[in-house]
Coordinates of C-alpha atoms and ligand atoms in Angstrom, one line a residue:
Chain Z
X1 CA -119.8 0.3 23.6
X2 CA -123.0 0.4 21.7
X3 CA -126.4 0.2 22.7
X4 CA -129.7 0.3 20.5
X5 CA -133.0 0.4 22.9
X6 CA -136.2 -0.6 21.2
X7 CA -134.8 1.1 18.0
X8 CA -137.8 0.8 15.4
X9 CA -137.4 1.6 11.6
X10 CA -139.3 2.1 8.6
X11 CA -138.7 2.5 4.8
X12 CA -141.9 4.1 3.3
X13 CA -144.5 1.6 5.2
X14 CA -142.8 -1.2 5.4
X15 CA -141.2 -1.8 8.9
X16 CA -137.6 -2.9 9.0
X17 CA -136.8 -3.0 12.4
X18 CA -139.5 -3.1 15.1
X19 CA -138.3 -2.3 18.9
X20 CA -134.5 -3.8 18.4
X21 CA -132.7 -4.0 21.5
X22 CA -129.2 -5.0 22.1
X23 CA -126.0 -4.4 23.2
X24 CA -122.6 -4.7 22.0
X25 CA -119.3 -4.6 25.1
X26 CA -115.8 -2.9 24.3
X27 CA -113.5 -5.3 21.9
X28 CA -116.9 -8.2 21.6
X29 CA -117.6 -9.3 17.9
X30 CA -120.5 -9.6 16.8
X31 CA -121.6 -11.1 13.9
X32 CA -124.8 -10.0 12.1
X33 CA -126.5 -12.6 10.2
X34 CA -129.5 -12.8 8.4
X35 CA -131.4 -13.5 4.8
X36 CA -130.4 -10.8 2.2
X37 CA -132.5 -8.0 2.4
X38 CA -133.3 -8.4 6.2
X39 CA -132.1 -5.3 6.8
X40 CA -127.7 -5.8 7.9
X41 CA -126.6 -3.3 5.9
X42 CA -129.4 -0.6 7.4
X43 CA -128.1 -1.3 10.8
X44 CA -124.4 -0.6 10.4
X45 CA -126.0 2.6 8.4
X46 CA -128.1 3.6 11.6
X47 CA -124.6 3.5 13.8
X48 CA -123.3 6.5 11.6
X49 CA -125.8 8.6 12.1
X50 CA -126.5 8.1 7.9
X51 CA -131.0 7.3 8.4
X52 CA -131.6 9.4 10.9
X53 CA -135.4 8.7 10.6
X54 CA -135.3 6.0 13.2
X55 CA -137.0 6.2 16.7
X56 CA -135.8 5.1 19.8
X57 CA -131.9 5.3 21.1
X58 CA -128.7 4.3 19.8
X59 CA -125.7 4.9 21.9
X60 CA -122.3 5.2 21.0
X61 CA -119.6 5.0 23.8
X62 CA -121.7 6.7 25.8
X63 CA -122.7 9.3 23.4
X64 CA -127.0 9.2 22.5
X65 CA -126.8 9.2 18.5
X66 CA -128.3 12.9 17.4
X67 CA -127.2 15.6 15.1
X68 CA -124.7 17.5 18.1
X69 CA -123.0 14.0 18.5
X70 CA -123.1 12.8 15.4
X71 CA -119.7 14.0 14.3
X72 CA -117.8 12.7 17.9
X73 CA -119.5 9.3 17.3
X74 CA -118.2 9.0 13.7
X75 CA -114.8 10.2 14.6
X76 CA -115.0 6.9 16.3
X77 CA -115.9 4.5 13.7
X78 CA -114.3 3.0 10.8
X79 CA -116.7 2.0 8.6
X80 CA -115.7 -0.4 5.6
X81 CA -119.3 -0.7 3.4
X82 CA -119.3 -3.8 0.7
X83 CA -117.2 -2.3 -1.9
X84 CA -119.0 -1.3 -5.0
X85 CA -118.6 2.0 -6.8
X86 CA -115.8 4.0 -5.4
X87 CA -115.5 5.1 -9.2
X88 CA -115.4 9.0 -8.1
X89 CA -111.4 8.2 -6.9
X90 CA -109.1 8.3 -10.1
X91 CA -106.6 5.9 -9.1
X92 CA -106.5 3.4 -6.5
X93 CA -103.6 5.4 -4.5
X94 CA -106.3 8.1 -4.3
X95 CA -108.6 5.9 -3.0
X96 CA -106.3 4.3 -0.4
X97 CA -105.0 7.4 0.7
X98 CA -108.2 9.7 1.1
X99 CA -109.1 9.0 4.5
X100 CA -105.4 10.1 5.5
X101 CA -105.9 13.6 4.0
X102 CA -108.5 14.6 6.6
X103 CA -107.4 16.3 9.4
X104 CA -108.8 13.8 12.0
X105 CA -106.7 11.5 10.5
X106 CA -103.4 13.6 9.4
X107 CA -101.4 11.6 12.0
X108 CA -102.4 8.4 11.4
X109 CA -100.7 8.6 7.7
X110 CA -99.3 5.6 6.8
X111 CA -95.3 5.5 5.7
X112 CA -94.4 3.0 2.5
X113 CA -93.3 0.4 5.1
X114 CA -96.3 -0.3 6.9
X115 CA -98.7 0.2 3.7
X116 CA -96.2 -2.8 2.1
X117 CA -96.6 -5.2 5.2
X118 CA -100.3 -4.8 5.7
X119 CA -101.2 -5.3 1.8
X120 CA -98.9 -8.5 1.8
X121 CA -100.8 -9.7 4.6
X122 CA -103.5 -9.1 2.6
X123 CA -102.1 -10.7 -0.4
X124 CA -102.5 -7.7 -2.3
X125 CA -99.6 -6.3 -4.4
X126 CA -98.7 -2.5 -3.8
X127 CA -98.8 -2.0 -7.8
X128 CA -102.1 -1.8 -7.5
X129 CA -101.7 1.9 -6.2
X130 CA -100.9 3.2 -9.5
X131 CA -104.1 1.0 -10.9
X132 CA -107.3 3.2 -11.5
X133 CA -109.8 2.0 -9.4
X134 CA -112.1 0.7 -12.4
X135 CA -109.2 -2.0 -13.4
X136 CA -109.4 -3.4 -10.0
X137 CA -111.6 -6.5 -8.8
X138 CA -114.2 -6.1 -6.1
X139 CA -112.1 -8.2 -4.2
X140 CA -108.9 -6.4 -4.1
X141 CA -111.3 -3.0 -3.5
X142 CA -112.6 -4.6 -1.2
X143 CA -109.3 -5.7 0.8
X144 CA -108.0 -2.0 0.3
X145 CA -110.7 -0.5 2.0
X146 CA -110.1 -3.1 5.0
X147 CA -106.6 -2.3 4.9
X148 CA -107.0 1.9 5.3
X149 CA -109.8 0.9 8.3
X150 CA -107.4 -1.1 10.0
X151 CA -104.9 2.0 10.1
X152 CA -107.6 4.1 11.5
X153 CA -106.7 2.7 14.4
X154 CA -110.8 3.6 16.1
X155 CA -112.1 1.6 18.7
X156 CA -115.3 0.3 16.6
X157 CA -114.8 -1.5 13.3
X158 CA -118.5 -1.2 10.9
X159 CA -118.1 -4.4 8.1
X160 CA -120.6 -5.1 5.8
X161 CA -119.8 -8.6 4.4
X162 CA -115.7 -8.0 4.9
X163 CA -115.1 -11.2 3.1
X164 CA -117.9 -11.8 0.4
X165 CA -115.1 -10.9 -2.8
X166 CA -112.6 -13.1 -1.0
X167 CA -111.6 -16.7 -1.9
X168 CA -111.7 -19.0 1.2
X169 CA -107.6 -18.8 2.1
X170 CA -107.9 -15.1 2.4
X171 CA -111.3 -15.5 3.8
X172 CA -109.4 -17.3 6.7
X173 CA -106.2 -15.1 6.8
X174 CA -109.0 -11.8 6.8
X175 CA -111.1 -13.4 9.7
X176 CA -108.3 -14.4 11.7
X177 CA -106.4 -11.1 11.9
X178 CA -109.7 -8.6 12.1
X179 CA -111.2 -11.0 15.1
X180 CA -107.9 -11.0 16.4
X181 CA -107.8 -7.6 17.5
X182 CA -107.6 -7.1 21.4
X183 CA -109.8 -3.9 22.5
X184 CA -111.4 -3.4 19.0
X185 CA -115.1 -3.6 18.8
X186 CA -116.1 -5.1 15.5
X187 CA -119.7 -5.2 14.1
X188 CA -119.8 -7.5 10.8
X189 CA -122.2 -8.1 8.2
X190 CA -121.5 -11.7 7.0
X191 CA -122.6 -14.7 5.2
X192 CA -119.5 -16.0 6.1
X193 CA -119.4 -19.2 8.5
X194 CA -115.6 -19.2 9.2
X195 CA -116.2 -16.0 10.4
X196 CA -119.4 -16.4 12.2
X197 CA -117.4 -19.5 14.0
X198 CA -114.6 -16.9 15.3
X199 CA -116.9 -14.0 16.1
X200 CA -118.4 -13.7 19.9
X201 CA -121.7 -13.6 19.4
X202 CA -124.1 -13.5 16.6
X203 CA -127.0 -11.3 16.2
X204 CA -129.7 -12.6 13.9
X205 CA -131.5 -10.1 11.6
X206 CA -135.5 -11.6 11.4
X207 CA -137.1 -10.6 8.4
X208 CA -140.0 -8.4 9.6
X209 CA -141.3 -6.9 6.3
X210 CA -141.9 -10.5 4.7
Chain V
X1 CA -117.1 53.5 -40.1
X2 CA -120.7 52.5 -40.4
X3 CA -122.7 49.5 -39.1
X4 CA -123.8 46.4 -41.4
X5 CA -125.9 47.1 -44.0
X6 CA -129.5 46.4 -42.5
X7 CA -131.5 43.2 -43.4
X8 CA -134.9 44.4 -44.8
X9 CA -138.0 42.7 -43.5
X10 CA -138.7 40.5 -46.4
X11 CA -135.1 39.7 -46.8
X12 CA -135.6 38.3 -43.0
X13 CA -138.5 36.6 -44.3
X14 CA -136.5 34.6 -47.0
X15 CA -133.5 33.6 -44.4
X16 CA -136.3 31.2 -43.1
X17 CA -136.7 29.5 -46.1
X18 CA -133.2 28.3 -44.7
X19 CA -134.9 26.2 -42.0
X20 CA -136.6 24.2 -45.1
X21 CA -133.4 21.9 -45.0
X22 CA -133.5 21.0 -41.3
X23 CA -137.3 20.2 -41.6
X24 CA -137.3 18.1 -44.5
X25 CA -134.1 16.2 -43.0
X26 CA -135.9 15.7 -40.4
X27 CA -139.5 14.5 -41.9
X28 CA -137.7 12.7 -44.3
X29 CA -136.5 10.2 -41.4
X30 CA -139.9 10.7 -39.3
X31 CA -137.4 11.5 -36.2
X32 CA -140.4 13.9 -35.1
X33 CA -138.5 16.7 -34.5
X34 CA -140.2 19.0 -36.5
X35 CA -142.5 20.8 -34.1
X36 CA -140.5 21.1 -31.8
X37 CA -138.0 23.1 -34.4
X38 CA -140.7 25.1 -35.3
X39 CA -141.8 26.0 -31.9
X40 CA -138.1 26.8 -30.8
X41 CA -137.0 28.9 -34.1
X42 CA -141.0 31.1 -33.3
X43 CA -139.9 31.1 -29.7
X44 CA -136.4 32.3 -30.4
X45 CA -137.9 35.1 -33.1
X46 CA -140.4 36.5 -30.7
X47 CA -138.2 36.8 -27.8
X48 CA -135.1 38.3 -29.9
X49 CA -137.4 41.1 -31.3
X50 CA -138.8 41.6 -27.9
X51 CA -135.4 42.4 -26.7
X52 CA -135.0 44.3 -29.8
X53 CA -137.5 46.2 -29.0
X54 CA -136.9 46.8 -25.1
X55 CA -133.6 47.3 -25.8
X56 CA -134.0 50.6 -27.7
X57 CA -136.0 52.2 -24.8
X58 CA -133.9 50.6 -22.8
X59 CA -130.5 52.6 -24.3
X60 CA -132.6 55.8 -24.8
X61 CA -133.5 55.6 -21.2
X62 CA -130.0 54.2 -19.7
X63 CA -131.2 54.5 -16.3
X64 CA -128.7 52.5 -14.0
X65 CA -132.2 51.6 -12.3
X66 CA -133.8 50.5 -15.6
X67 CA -131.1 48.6 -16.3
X68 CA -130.4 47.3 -13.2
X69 CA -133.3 45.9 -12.9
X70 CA -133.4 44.2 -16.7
X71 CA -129.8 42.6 -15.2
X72 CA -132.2 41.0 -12.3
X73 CA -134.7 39.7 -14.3
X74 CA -132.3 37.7 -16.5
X75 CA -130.6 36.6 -13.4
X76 CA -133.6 35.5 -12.6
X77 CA -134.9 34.1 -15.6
X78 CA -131.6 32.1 -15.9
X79 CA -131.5 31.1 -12.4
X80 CA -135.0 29.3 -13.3
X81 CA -133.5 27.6 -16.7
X82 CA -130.8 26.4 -14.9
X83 CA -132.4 24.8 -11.7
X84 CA -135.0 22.9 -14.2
X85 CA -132.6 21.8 -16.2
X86 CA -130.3 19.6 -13.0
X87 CA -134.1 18.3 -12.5
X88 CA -133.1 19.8 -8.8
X89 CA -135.9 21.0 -6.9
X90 CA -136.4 24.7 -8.3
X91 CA -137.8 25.5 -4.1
X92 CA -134.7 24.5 -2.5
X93 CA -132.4 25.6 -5.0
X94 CA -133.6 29.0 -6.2
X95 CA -131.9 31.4 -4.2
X96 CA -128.7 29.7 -3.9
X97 CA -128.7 29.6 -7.6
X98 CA -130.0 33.4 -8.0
X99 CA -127.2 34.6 -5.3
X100 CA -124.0 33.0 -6.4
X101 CA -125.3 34.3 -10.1
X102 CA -125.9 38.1 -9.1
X103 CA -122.5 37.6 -7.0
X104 CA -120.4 36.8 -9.5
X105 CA -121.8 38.9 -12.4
X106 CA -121.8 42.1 -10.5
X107 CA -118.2 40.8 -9.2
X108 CA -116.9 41.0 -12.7
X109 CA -119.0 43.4 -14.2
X110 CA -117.4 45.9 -11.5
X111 CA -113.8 45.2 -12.6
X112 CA -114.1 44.6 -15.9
X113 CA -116.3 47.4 -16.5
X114 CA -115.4 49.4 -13.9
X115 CA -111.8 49.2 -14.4
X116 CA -110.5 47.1 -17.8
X117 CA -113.2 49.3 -20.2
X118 CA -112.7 52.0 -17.7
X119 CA -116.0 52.8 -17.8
X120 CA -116.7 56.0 -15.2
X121 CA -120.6 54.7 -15.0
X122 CA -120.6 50.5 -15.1
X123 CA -124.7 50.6 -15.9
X124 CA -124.6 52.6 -18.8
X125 CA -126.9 50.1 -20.9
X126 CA -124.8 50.0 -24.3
X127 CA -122.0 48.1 -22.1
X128 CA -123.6 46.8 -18.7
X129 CA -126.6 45.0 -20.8
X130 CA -124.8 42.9 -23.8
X131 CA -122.0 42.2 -21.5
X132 CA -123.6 40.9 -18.8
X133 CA -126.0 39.4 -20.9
X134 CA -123.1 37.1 -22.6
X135 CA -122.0 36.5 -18.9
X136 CA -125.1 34.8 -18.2
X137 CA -125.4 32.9 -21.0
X138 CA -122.3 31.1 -21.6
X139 CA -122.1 30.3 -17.7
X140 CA -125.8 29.0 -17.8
X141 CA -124.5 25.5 -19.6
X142 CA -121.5 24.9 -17.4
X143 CA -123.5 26.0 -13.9
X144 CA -125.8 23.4 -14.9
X145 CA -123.2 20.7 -15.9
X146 CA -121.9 21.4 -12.4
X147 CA -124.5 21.1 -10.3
X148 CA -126.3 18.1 -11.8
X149 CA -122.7 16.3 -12.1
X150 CA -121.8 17.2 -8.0
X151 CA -125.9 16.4 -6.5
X152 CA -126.7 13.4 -9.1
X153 CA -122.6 11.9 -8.3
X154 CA -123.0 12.2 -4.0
X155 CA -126.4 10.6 -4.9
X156 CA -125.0 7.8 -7.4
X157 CA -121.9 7.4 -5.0
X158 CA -124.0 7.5 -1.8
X159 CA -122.1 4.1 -0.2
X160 CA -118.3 6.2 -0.9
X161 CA -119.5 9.4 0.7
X162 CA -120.4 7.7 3.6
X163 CA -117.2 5.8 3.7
X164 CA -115.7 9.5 4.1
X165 CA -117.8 10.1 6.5
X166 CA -117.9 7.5 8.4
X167 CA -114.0 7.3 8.3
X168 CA -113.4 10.9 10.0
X169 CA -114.5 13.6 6.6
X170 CA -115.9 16.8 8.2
X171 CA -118.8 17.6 5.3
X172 CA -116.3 19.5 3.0
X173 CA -113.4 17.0 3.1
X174 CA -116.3 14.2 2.1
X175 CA -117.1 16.7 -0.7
X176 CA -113.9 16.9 -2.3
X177 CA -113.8 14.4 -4.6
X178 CA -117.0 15.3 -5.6
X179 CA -116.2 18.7 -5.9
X180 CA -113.3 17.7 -8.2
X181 CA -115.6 15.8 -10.1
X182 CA -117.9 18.1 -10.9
X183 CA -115.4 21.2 -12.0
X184 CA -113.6 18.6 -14.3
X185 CA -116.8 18.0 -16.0
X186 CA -118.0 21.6 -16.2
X187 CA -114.2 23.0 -17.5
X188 CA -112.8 20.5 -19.9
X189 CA -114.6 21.5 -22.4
X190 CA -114.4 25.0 -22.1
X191 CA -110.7 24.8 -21.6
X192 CA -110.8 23.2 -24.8
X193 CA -112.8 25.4 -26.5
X194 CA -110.9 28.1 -24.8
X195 CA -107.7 26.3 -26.5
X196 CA -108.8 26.0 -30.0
X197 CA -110.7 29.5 -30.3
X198 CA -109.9 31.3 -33.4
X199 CA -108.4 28.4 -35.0
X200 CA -111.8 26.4 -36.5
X201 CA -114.4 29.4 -35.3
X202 CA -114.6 33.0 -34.9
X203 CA -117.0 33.7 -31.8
X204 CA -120.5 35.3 -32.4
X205 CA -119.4 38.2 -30.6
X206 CA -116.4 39.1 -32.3
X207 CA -118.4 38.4 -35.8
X208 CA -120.9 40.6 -35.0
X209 CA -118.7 43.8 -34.2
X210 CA -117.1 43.3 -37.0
X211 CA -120.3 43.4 -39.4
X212 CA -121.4 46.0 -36.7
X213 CA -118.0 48.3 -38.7
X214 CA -115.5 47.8 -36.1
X215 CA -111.8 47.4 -36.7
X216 CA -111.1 43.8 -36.5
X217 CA -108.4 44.1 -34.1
X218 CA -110.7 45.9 -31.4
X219 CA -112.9 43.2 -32.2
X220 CA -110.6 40.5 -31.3
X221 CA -109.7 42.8 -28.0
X222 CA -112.8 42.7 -26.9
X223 CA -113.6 39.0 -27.5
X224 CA -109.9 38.2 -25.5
X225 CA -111.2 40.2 -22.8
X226 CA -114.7 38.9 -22.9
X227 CA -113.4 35.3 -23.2
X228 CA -111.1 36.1 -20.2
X229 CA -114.3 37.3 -18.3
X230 CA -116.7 34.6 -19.2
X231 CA -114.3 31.8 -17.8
X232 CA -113.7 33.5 -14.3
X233 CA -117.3 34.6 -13.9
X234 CA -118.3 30.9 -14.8
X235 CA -115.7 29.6 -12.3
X236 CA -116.7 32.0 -9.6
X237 CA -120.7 31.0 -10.3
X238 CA -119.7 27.6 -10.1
X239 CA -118.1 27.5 -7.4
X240 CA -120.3 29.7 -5.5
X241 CA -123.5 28.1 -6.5
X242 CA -122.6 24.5 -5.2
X243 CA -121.0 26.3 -1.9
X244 CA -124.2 28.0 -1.5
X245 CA -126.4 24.8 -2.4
X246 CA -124.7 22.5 0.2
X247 CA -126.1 24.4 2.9
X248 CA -129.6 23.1 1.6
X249 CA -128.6 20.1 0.2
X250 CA -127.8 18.5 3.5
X251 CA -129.4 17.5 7.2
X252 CA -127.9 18.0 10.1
X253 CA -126.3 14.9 9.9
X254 CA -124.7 15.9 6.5
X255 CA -126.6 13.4 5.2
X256 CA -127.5 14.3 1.2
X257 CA -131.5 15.2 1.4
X258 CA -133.2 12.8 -1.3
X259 CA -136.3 15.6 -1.5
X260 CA -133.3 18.0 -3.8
X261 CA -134.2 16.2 -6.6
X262 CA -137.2 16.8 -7.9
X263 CA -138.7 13.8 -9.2
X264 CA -138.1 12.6 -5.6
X265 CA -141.6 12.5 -3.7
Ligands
LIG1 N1 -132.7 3.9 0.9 C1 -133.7 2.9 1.0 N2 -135.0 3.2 0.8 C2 -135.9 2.3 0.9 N3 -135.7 1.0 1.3 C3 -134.4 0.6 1.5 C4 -133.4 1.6 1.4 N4 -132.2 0.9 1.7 C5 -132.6 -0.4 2.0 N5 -133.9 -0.5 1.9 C6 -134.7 -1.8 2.1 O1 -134.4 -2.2 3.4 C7 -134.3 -3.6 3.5 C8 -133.0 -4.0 4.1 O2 -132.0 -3.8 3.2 P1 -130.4 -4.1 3.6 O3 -130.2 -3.4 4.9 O4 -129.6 -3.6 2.4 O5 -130.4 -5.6 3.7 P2 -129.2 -6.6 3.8 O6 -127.9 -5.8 4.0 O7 -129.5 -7.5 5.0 O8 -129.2 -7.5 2.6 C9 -134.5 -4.1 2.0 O9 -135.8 -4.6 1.9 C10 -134.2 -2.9 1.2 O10 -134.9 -3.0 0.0
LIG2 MG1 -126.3 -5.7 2.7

């Protein structure tokens, strides 16, 4: 489903990635661990075409990663980054309900029904749609974002640390229903051992910049 | 009816003794702004009586070419002003800024000279000049407030952009937010100004007809009309600029290009 070969990386001079090769098979999780600052969050960022200065290949579903496929290789993503700012959406509904409004995604649209039972499995109450999205913890951003992913429906799921906000129960309940998922690839950031435990297979990020 | 009465040199002289109050102000509290008022106020004199000065060829001439081609340098002049004041890199963003400027003045100038004065030739310099002159200069601020709120926002907001992105946005749907962001910021406070004119200040313009002998209520036309103008030529060289901006603001991966801004290496 994805493939990097020998895909090398640098920020200024300092050399982030240095011939990484791996691969990831339709619906396998992987869990990407390493120290902070080894570089996890750069390599869900290479998937989306979003530092195109690396060398070497990275291959989405059998699509090489360049500026013609860039757009049929996102359209297969969801992407869920650690969930800071988000400030630029006035209310939370806004927020939620952006990714809906593009015209990829215009049938995927959500009724009140199913928007009701995925926040409760989340734990998160559907007041929170009329919130604005500065009275809101980084937690609860955190499992709104997760929620709209999910209802993407894409084959490939892009976390980066899914459950850092989270207290452990809904760490668990999070873990359990994301790694559940027949037929979706997920690639996840995370600190988090429950989640390491579930995943497939783990792919340690070693510091190469010092 | 006959114009003001005119100041005489040395009268001029003594309005400066005005600026007395704003210096020692600001000596008083050491805030050391004081050369910098006295550089600006000598800037601001020399450059008002050059115009002065060009502008009475200028009318005696009124060549639509003359005058055509004063409209371009102050297009161009404020195109400059406004790109170094986003702190935007004046390379990239100069003819975006100078196109969506000339596009929307000579837009508006057209009808509203063209077809609200009714004018049969729109360069005729006693109109075509002050006018468009006013239309650069109160869309200067807001063209600035919009571009450095959109770039510096996308840029500040870098990890939700790509979340649109990367969630299915085509490049203008991932701007939309943005874009909202940034016309809020340039027009609320023109709207409000807009809402309160008249009520707490009488506008330059309208002022100066009126000491210039005209009837007050053509006065007041004019400044209706020229308020009318100023907000929908703003809004179109808004709108345009940051239209024309994205197509060098981004890679081919609509990526944002961190070498716009200019303090960027
Ligand atoms: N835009 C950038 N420019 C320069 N260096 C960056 C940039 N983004 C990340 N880095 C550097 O790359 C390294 C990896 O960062 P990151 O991927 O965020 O690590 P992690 O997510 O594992 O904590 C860090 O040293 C970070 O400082
Ligand atoms: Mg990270």
């Amino acid at each position: 489903m994805i493939e990097f070969e020998n895909v090398s990386l640098n920020w200024d001079d300092r050399i982030i990635f240095r011939d990484l090769s791996f691969s990831v098979k339709p619906g396998e999780k992987v869990a990407l661990v390493g120290e902070s600052g080894s570089g996890k969050s750069t390599l869900l960022n290479l998937i989306p075409g979003f530092i195109p200065h690396f060398r070497g290949k990275i291959v989405v579903d059998g699509l090489i990663l360049n500026a013609t496929n860039v757009h049929a290789i996102r359209q297969k993503l969801a992407y869920v980054p650690q969930a800071l700012q988000f400030t630029v959406f006035p209310t939370v509904k806004s927020l939620f309900f952006t990714p809906f409004s593009f015209v990829y995604n215009r049938k995927l649209k959500p009724d009140r029904k199913v928007v009701r039972m995925l926040f409760e499995r989340f734990e998160l109450s559907t007041d929170l749609l009329n919130r604005s999205v500065k009275e809101i913890s980084g937690g609860q951003k955190q499992r709104i974002l997760l929620a709209g992913a999910l209802l993407l429906k894409r084959p490939v799921l892009l976390l980066d640390e899914p459950t850092s906000a989270l207290n452990k129960e809904i760490k668990q309940a999070v873990a359990d229903y994301i790694l559940g998922l027949k037929d979706v690839t997920v690639i996840a950031a995370t600190h988090d051992e429950y989640w390491m435990k579930k995943s497939d297979k783990i792919l340690e990020i070693k510091n190469l910049h010092g | 009816m006959k114009g003001a009465v005119d100041i005489a040199w040395w009268m001029l002289a003594s309005g400066y003794l005005l600026m007395f109050i704003p210096l020692a102000i600001f000596r008083y509290y050491r805030s050391g702004l004081e050369k910098a008022t006295v550089w600006a106020v000598i800037r601001m004199t020399v450059q008002l009586l050059l115009v002065g000065l060009y502008l009475e060829y200028i009318f005696k001439w009124d060549s639509p070419l003359i005058n055509f081609t004063w409209v371009f340098v102050m297009t161009i002049v404020a195109s400059y002003t406004v790109i170094k004041r986003t702190g935007l890199r004046l390379r990239m963003f100069f003819v975006p800024v100078l196109l969506s400027t000339l596009a929307s003045i000579v837009l508006i100038d057209y009808y509203f000279l063209g077809f609200v004065i009714g004018l049969k030739n729109i360069f005729t310099a006693r109109y075509f000049i002050p006018i468009t002159g006013m239309l650069l200069g109160n869309s200067l601020k807001n063209v600035i407030i919009a571009l450095d709120s959109f770039f510096r926002r996308i840029d500040d907001e870098q990890i939700t952009y790509r979340w649109e992105l990367a969630n299915g946005a085509t490049r203008s749907e991932a701007l939309l937010p943005f874009m909202r962001f940034a016309l809020k910021k340039a027009f609320n406070p023109l709207i409000a100004t807009t809402a309160i004119m008249g009520l707490i200040s009488l506008p330059g313009m309208m002022t100066g007809q009126i000491l210039g002998g005209s009837d007050p209520m053509v006065a007041v036309k004019y400044q209706i009309m020229i308020l009318v103008v100023i907000f929908s030529s703003t809004s179109l060289n808004v709108w345009l600029t940051i239209i024309f901006s994205e197509r060098v603001a981004f890679d081919g991966f609509d990526n944002l290009r961190r070498e716009i801004f200019s303090g960027h290496r």
